[in-house]
mmCIF file of C-alpha atoms in Angstrom:
data_model
loop_
_atom_site.group_PDB
_atom_site.id
_atom_site.type_symbol
_atom_site.label_atom_id
_atom_site.label_comp_id
_atom_site.label_asym_id
_atom_site.label_seq_id
_atom_site.Cartn_x
_atom_site.Cartn_y
_atom_site.Cartn_z
ATOM 1 C CA UNK A 1 23.825 47.138 85.007
ATOM 2 C CA UNK A 2 20.048 48.797 86.309
ATOM 3 C CA UNK A 3 16.860 46.309 86.414
ATOM 4 C CA UNK A 4 16.055 48.392 82.914
ATOM 5 C CA UNK A 5 19.090 47.141 81.384
ATOM 6 C CA UNK A 6 18.766 43.328 82.340
ATOM 7 C CA UNK A 7 15.563 42.598 81.349
ATOM 8 C CA UNK A 8 15.882 43.941 77.722
ATOM 9 C CA UNK A 9 18.899 41.989 77.797
ATOM 10 C CA UNK A 10 17.190 39.012 78.838
ATOM 11 C CA UNK A 11 14.448 39.890 75.881
ATOM 12 C CA UNK A 12 16.874 40.540 73.338
ATOM 13 C CA UNK A 13 18.130 37.366 73.669
ATOM 14 C CA UNK A 14 15.374 35.120 74.790
ATOM 15 C CA UNK A 15 14.159 32.202 73.129
ATOM 16 C CA UNK A 16 11.000 32.740 70.519
ATOM 17 C CA UNK A 17 8.845 29.738 70.691
ATOM 18 C CA UNK A 18 5.146 30.160 68.115
ATOM 19 C CA UNK A 19 2.418 29.374 69.177
ATOM 20 C CA UNK A 20 -1.432 28.769 67.898
ATOM 21 C CA UNK A 21 -4.903 29.014 68.893
ATOM 22 C CA UNK A 22 -4.323 24.830 69.923
ATOM 23 C CA UNK A 23 -1.158 25.616 72.117
ATOM 24 C CA UNK A 24 -1.877 24.964 75.488
ATOM 25 C CA UNK A 25 0.603 26.236 78.351
ATOM 26 C CA UNK A 26 0.593 25.542 81.832
ATOM 27 C CA UNK A 27 3.729 28.044 84.004
ATOM 28 C CA UNK A 28 4.721 26.958 87.779
ATOM 29 C CA UNK A 29 7.374 28.682 88.689
ATOM 30 C CA UNK A 30 9.235 29.127 92.290
ATOM 31 C CA UNK A 31 8.749 25.203 93.316
ATOM 32 C CA UNK A 32 11.747 25.586 94.878
ATOM 33 C CA UNK A 33 12.436 21.526 94.621
ATOM 34 C CA UNK A 34 14.830 20.433 97.817
ATOM 35 C CA UNK A 35 16.009 16.919 99.324
ATOM 36 C CA UNK A 36 12.648 16.193 100.906
ATOM 37 C CA UNK A 37 14.796 16.956 104.429
ATOM 38 C CA UNK A 38 12.786 20.692 107.656
ATOM 39 C CA UNK A 39 14.016 22.329 105.182
ATOM 40 C CA UNK A 40 11.732 21.266 100.996
ATOM 41 C CA UNK A 41 9.767 23.413 100.766
ATOM 42 C CA UNK A 42 8.420 21.943 98.226
ATOM 43 C CA UNK A 43 8.666 17.732 99.765
ATOM 44 C CA UNK A 44 4.368 19.328 101.945
ATOM 45 C CA UNK A 45 3.253 20.303 97.883
ATOM 46 C CA UNK A 46 4.738 17.599 95.914
ATOM 47 C CA UNK A 47 1.560 15.573 95.756
ATOM 48 C CA UNK A 48 -0.630 18.303 94.378
ATOM 49 C CA UNK A 49 2.027 18.792 92.920
ATOM 50 C CA UNK A 50 2.380 15.700 90.965
ATOM 51 C CA UNK A 51 -0.625 15.317 90.295
ATOM 52 C CA UNK A 52 -1.187 18.924 88.515
ATOM 53 C CA UNK A 53 1.548 18.024 85.952
ATOM 54 C CA UNK A 54 0.177 14.058 85.900
ATOM 55 C CA UNK A 55 -3.253 16.389 84.381
ATOM 56 C CA UNK A 56 -1.632 18.461 81.499
ATOM 57 C CA UNK A 57 0.948 15.896 80.735
ATOM 58 C CA UNK A 58 -2.397 14.264 79.722
ATOM 59 C CA UNK A 59 -4.038 17.142 78.556
ATOM 60 C CA UNK A 60 -0.922 17.677 76.055
ATOM 61 C CA UNK A 61 -0.208 21.394 77.657
ATOM 62 C CA UNK A 62 4.000 22.075 77.030
ATOM 63 C CA UNK A 63 4.783 23.019 80.478
ATOM 64 C CA UNK A 64 7.013 26.416 80.652
ATOM 65 C CA UNK A 65 8.751 26.395 84.205
ATOM 66 C CA UNK A 66 9.814 29.786 85.436
ATOM 67 C CA UNK A 67 13.041 29.299 87.384
ATOM 68 C CA UNK A 68 13.492 28.818 90.812
ATOM 69 C CA UNK A 69 12.439 24.649 90.338
ATOM 70 C CA UNK A 70 15.491 23.653 91.810
ATOM 71 C CA UNK A 71 16.523 24.615 95.356
ATOM 72 C CA UNK A 72 19.618 24.574 94.405
ATOM 73 C CA UNK A 73 20.263 27.432 97.323
ATOM 74 C CA UNK A 74 20.279 24.881 100.060
ATOM 75 C CA UNK A 75 21.337 21.876 98.143
ATOM 76 C CA UNK A 76 25.092 21.289 97.387
ATOM 77 C CA UNK A 77 24.446 19.600 94.706
ATOM 78 C CA UNK A 78 21.258 18.161 92.049
ATOM 79 C CA UNK A 79 21.599 14.380 93.123
ATOM 80 C CA UNK A 80 20.361 14.608 96.486
ATOM 81 C CA UNK A 81 17.020 16.778 95.098
ATOM 82 C CA UNK A 82 16.328 13.924 92.787
ATOM 83 C CA UNK A 83 16.451 11.271 94.305
ATOM 84 C CA UNK A 84 14.021 12.854 96.231
ATOM 85 C CA UNK A 85 12.095 13.714 93.884
ATOM 86 C CA UNK A 86 12.468 10.757 91.845
ATOM 87 C CA UNK A 87 8.741 11.050 90.188
ATOM 88 C CA UNK A 88 8.338 14.390 89.583
ATOM 89 C CA UNK A 89 12.587 14.249 88.448
ATOM 90 C CA UNK A 90 10.805 11.265 85.132
ATOM 91 C CA UNK A 91 7.399 12.756 84.491
ATOM 92 C CA UNK A 92 9.522 16.031 83.788
ATOM 93 C CA UNK A 93 11.371 13.791 81.483
ATOM 94 C CA UNK A 94 8.457 12.358 79.389
ATOM 95 C CA UNK A 95 7.431 16.025 78.482
ATOM 96 C CA UNK A 96 10.750 16.819 77.471
ATOM 97 C CA UNK A 97 11.211 13.752 75.073
ATOM 98 C CA UNK A 98 7.987 15.108 74.164
ATOM 99 C CA UNK A 99 9.638 18.950 73.461
ATOM 100 C CA UNK A 100 7.248 19.767 75.928
ATOM 101 C CA UNK A 101 9.194 21.588 78.503
ATOM 102 C CA UNK A 102 10.763 24.928 78.493
ATOM 103 C CA UNK A 103 12.387 25.822 81.730
ATOM 104 C CA UNK A 104 14.121 29.095 82.274
ATOM 105 C CA UNK A 105 16.724 29.829 85.048
ATOM 106 C CA UNK A 106 15.932 31.864 88.566
ATOM 107 C CA UNK A 107 18.248 33.313 90.930
ATOM 108 C CA UNK A 108 18.093 30.440 93.437
ATOM 109 C CA UNK A 109 18.778 27.630 90.212
ATOM 110 C CA UNK A 110 20.732 30.273 88.907
ATOM 111 C CA UNK A 111 24.508 27.525 87.867
ATOM 112 C CA UNK A 112 22.112 26.069 85.172
ATOM 113 C CA UNK A 113 22.756 29.347 82.765
ATOM 114 C CA UNK A 114 26.695 27.868 82.174
ATOM 115 C CA UNK A 115 25.889 24.230 79.781
ATOM 116 C CA UNK A 116 28.102 22.989 81.135
ATOM 117 C CA UNK A 117 26.996 22.442 84.370
ATOM 118 C CA UNK A 118 23.554 21.245 83.479
ATOM 119 C CA UNK A 119 24.999 18.540 81.046
ATOM 120 C CA UNK A 120 27.083 17.379 84.060
ATOM 121 C CA UNK A 121 24.684 16.924 86.241
ATOM 122 C CA UNK A 122 20.893 16.631 84.440
ATOM 123 C CA UNK A 123 21.422 15.012 81.740
ATOM 124 C CA UNK A 124 22.150 11.446 83.157
ATOM 125 C CA UNK A 125 21.482 9.427 86.362
ATOM 126 C CA UNK A 126 23.055 6.953 88.106
ATOM 127 C CA UNK A 127 20.229 3.875 88.462
ATOM 128 C CA UNK A 128 21.559 1.513 92.079
ATOM 129 C CA UNK A 129 19.339 -0.655 91.042
ATOM 130 C CA UNK A 130 20.767 -2.219 88.369
ATOM 131 C CA UNK A 131 24.001 -0.459 88.832
ATOM 132 C CA UNK A 132 23.096 2.057 85.355
ATOM 133 C CA UNK A 133 24.320 6.445 84.013
ATOM 134 C CA UNK A 134 20.633 6.594 82.612
ATOM 135 C CA UNK A 135 19.219 8.966 80.923
ATOM 136 C CA UNK A 136 17.561 12.310 82.666
ATOM 137 C CA UNK A 137 17.006 15.657 80.122
ATOM 138 C CA UNK A 138 19.538 14.310 77.136
ATOM 139 C CA UNK A 139 20.137 17.638 75.079
ATOM 140 C CA UNK A 140 18.199 20.057 77.401
ATOM 141 C CA UNK A 141 18.726 23.747 78.111
ATOM 142 C CA UNK A 142 17.705 25.878 80.542
ATOM 143 C CA UNK A 143 16.957 29.759 79.333
ATOM 144 C CA UNK A 144 17.348 33.245 81.380
ATOM 145 C CA UNK A 145 14.280 33.633 78.905
ATOM 146 C CA UNK A 146 11.023 33.018 76.583
ATOM 147 C CA UNK A 147 9.318 35.017 73.904
ATOM 148 C CA UNK A 148 5.563 33.346 73.784
ATOM 149 C CA UNK A 149 4.744 34.675 70.002
ATOM 150 C CA UNK A 150 1.226 33.926 68.089
ATOM 151 C CA UNK A 151 0.709 32.417 64.783
ATOM 152 C CA UNK A 152 -1.648 34.961 63.805
ATOM 153 C CA UNK A 153 -1.274 38.211 65.344
ATOM 154 C CA UNK A 154 2.082 37.908 65.974
ATOM 155 C CA UNK A 155 1.839 39.070 70.291
ATOM 156 C CA UNK A 156 4.404 38.167 72.602
ATOM 157 C CA UNK A 157 4.480 37.118 75.890
ATOM 158 C CA UNK A 158 6.972 37.779 77.600
ATOM 159 C CA UNK A 159 8.561 35.071 80.547
ATOM 160 C CA UNK A 160 11.061 35.261 83.080
ATOM 161 C CA UNK A 161 11.618 34.836 86.907
ATOM 162 C CA UNK A 162 11.798 38.104 87.204
ATOM 163 C CA UNK A 163 14.891 38.474 90.215
ATOM 164 C CA UNK A 164 16.400 40.844 86.693
ATOM 165 C CA UNK A 165 14.582 43.036 88.297
ATOM 166 C CA UNK A 166 16.412 42.343 91.853
ATOM 167 C CA UNK A 167 19.063 43.075 92.587
ATOM 168 C CA UNK A 168 21.557 41.367 95.279
ATOM 169 C CA UNK A 169 19.753 38.276 94.068
ATOM 170 C CA UNK A 170 21.061 38.906 90.447
ATOM 171 C CA UNK A 171 24.291 39.964 90.810
ATOM 172 C CA UNK A 172 25.330 39.355 94.706
ATOM 173 C CA UNK A 173 23.481 35.702 94.088
ATOM 174 C CA UNK A 174 26.449 33.879 95.032
ATOM 175 C CA UNK A 175 26.738 35.616 98.675
ATOM 176 C CA UNK A 176 22.873 34.564 99.559
ATOM 177 C CA UNK A 177 23.113 31.328 98.632
ATOM 178 C CA UNK A 178 26.036 31.373 101.197
ATOM 179 C CA UNK A 179 24.105 33.345 103.190
ATOM 180 C CA UNK A 180 21.243 31.392 102.653
ATOM 181 C CA UNK A 181 23.869 27.347 103.168
ATOM 182 C CA UNK A 182 25.315 28.340 106.023
ATOM 183 C CA UNK A 183 23.011 31.039 108.009
ATOM 184 C CA UNK A 184 19.096 31.603 107.325
ATOM 185 C CA UNK A 185 18.775 26.615 106.605
ATOM 186 C CA UNK A 186 19.180 26.239 110.417
ATOM 187 C CA UNK A 187 18.116 28.975 111.483
ATOM 188 C CA UNK A 188 14.473 27.995 109.402
ATOM 189 C CA UNK A 189 13.535 25.848 112.054
ATOM 190 C CA UNK A 190 13.250 28.228 114.448
ATOM 191 C CA UNK A 191 11.087 30.674 112.305
ATOM 192 C CA UNK A 192 13.081 33.007 111.392
ATOM 193 C CA UNK A 193 12.473 33.741 107.192
ATOM 194 C CA UNK A 194 15.233 35.116 104.677
ATOM 195 C CA UNK A 195 14.924 39.082 105.097
ATOM 196 C CA UNK A 196 16.353 38.920 101.100
ATOM 197 C CA UNK A 197 14.168 36.690 99.772
ATOM 198 C CA UNK A 198 11.095 39.122 98.033
ATOM 199 C CA UNK A 199 8.556 36.849 98.720
ATOM 200 C CA UNK A 200 9.564 37.279 102.917
ATOM 201 C CA UNK A 201 9.489 40.901 102.697
ATOM 202 C CA UNK A 202 7.011 43.230 101.556
ATOM 203 C CA UNK A 203 8.434 46.126 101.446
ATOM 204 C CA UNK A 204 11.242 44.505 98.388
ATOM 205 C CA UNK A 205 8.333 42.910 96.832
ATOM 206 C CA UNK A 206 6.694 45.439 95.426
ATOM 207 C CA UNK A 207 9.552 47.091 94.319
ATOM 208 C CA UNK A 208 10.545 45.065 91.975
ATOM 209 C CA UNK A 209 7.530 44.908 91.205
ATOM 210 C CA UNK A 210 6.610 47.915 89.727
ATOM 211 C CA UNK A 211 10.527 47.684 88.448
ATOM 212 C CA UNK A 212 9.127 45.836 85.612
ATOM 213 C CA UNK A 213 6.196 47.323 85.450
ATOM 214 C CA UNK A 214 7.858 50.052 84.588
ATOM 215 C CA UNK A 215 9.781 48.376 81.807
ATOM 216 C CA UNK A 216 6.712 46.970 80.985
ATOM 217 C CA UNK A 217 5.108 50.713 80.165
ATOM 218 C CA UNK A 218 9.205 51.229 78.229
ATOM 219 C CA UNK A 219 8.120 48.719 75.482
ATOM 220 C CA UNK A 220 4.362 49.234 74.856
ATOM 221 C CA UNK A 221 2.888 47.407 77.485
ATOM 222 C CA UNK A 222 4.791 43.956 76.556
ATOM 223 C CA UNK A 223 2.443 41.096 77.907
ATOM 224 C CA UNK A 224 4.762 39.935 81.397
ATOM 225 C CA UNK A 225 5.253 36.636 83.417
ATOM 226 C CA UNK A 226 7.759 35.702 85.851
ATOM 227 C CA UNK A 227 7.600 34.356 88.926
ATOM 228 C CA UNK A 228 9.944 34.919 92.178
ATOM 229 C CA UNK A 229 8.326 36.962 94.440
ATOM 230 C CA UNK A 230 6.285 33.978 95.280
ATOM 231 C CA UNK A 231 2.649 36.401 94.532
ATOM 232 C CA UNK A 232 0.489 35.860 91.906
ATOM 233 C CA UNK A 233 -0.880 38.495 89.761
ATOM 234 C CA UNK A 234 -3.290 38.737 87.348
ATOM 235 C CA UNK A 235 -4.300 41.979 85.280
ATOM 236 C CA UNK A 236 -7.647 42.422 83.961
ATOM 237 C CA UNK A 237 -7.634 43.997 80.417
ATOM 238 C CA UNK A 238 -6.387 47.755 80.131
ATOM 239 C CA UNK A 239 -4.744 47.418 82.928
ATOM 240 C CA UNK A 240 -0.755 47.117 83.458
ATOM 241 C CA UNK A 241 0.413 43.424 82.012
ATOM 242 C CA UNK A 242 2.308 41.997 84.527
ATOM 243 C CA UNK A 243 1.191 38.417 85.213
ATOM 244 C CA UNK A 244 3.051 36.123 88.527
ATOM 245 C CA UNK A 245 1.840 32.484 88.651
ATOM 246 C CA UNK A 246 2.782 33.370 92.232
ATOM 247 C CA UNK A 247 4.658 29.683 93.201
ATOM 248 C CA UNK A 248 4.516 25.701 94.458
ATOM 249 C CA UNK A 249 5.821 26.450 98.039
ATOM 250 C CA UNK A 250 2.096 28.484 99.221
ATOM 251 C CA UNK A 251 0.939 26.554 102.526
ATOM 252 C CA UNK A 252 -1.046 23.312 100.860
ATOM 253 C CA UNK A 253 -1.464 24.475 96.931
ATOM 254 C CA UNK A 254 -0.206 25.612 94.660
ATOM 255 C CA UNK A 255 -0.781 28.505 91.508
ATOM 256 C CA UNK A 256 -0.006 28.923 87.765
ATOM 257 C CA UNK A 257 -0.784 30.515 84.581
ATOM 258 C CA UNK A 258 -2.180 28.603 81.771
ATOM 259 C CA UNK A 259 -2.398 29.945 78.223
ATOM 260 C CA UNK A 260 -5.726 27.802 76.108
ATOM 261 C CA UNK A 261 -7.391 28.060 73.310
ATOM 262 C CA UNK A 262 -5.864 31.592 73.226
ATOM 263 C CA UNK A 263 -6.690 33.014 76.517
ATOM 264 C CA UNK A 264 -5.788 33.276 80.061
ATOM 265 C CA UNK A 265 -6.540 32.019 83.323
ATOM 266 C CA UNK A 266 -4.386 32.411 86.498
ATOM 267 C CA UNK A 267 -5.528 28.424 88.998
ATOM 268 C CA UNK A 268 -4.784 27.093 92.142
ATOM 269 C CA UNK A 269 -4.747 23.134 92.997
ATOM 270 C CA UNK A 270 -5.152 22.757 96.213
ATOM 271 C CA UNK A 271 -6.816 19.190 98.984
ATOM 272 C CA UNK A 272 -11.181 19.504 99.404
ATOM 273 C CA UNK A 273 -12.209 17.019 101.666
ATOM 274 C CA UNK A 274 -15.289 15.443 100.384
ATOM 275 C CA UNK A 275 -18.487 15.111 101.983
ATOM 276 C CA UNK A 276 -17.440 11.448 103.659
ATOM 277 C CA UNK A 277 -14.301 12.519 104.490
ATOM 278 C CA UNK A 278 -11.924 11.608 101.989
ATOM 279 C CA UNK A 279 -9.442 13.638 100.513
ATOM 280 C CA UNK A 280 -8.792 14.831 96.889
ATOM 281 C CA UNK A 281 -6.348 16.845 94.983
ATOM 282 C CA UNK A 282 -8.677 20.147 92.695
ATOM 283 C CA UNK A 283 -8.212 22.370 90.899
ATOM 284 C CA UNK A 284 -9.621 26.169 90.868
ATOM 285 C CA UNK A 285 -10.415 28.752 88.842
ATOM 286 C CA UNK A 286 -9.097 31.717 90.390
ATOM 287 C CA UNK A 287 -9.632 34.475 87.769
ATOM 288 C CA UNK A 288 -9.215 34.467 84.292
ATOM 289 C CA UNK A 289 -9.937 33.007 81.450
ATOM 290 C CA UNK A 290 -9.050 36.004 79.982
ATOM 291 C CA UNK A 291 -8.787 36.788 76.375
ATOM 292 C CA UNK A 292 -4.981 37.020 74.937
ATOM 293 C CA UNK A 293 -5.584 39.510 72.284
ATOM 294 C CA UNK A 294 -7.099 41.641 74.923
ATOM 295 C CA UNK A 295 -4.537 42.622 76.270
ATOM 296 C CA UNK A 296 -2.956 43.364 72.856
ATOM 297 C CA UNK A 297 -2.531 47.657 73.387
ATOM 298 C CA UNK A 298 -4.206 49.811 69.711
#
């Protein structure tokens, strides 16, 4: 199956979410939440991510995670990840209880495409303090793709992880997972990167982006929002509308895409220093805001 066929299938089976000018969304991807070990890239940005997530919860945003939220190639189970970042999952649970949580699976958490696995591992967690099982993401469903559809204009925004355009990481993900666990995770200690990752292989990154752009052209310039490559992308109106929210494992920062008041923006959260020498976490606007309707092909 070609990358175009995989993207077409994901689009056909995508869950549709209707939205209006009053609705607000934050898109993050590629958090790669791990077990807080030396190989947990998320651990460096955990406080930044948690602060940003708190902000979006208070401001009434819906949270959309575009895949690779949990690092289930390096780690054998969700339990160790949950224990390492329990406060993050308890905050995500609050989004879930208010029906403001939408989760996609990527290649590193592709096991979540199995509803039985999700039910078994994510519905409950064991609380050692009182020795009881407690609800976590009861009834949650992971999707391969989402379509946000505007109530008035019927403009569509196609949301996907992006590994559908990456043959190795979609078709051979089990082999990739094995190699990461056995080979690349230990080598990461001495700074040797996994060459199969498009985030660390520039030529492969460009090939993946070209495939997605060709598909967007075949779909009459359908606005498409993805992750996977870890490279933020924000096209101007009139260009091919391929957006990428970047990742949450940049050095000392995370990037994401916001939709608010009918506009779209690329943002970054990072640690900054005040004049008195104290540290603060700040939000920086990188691109936009641009009106979504300006990306409609006339």
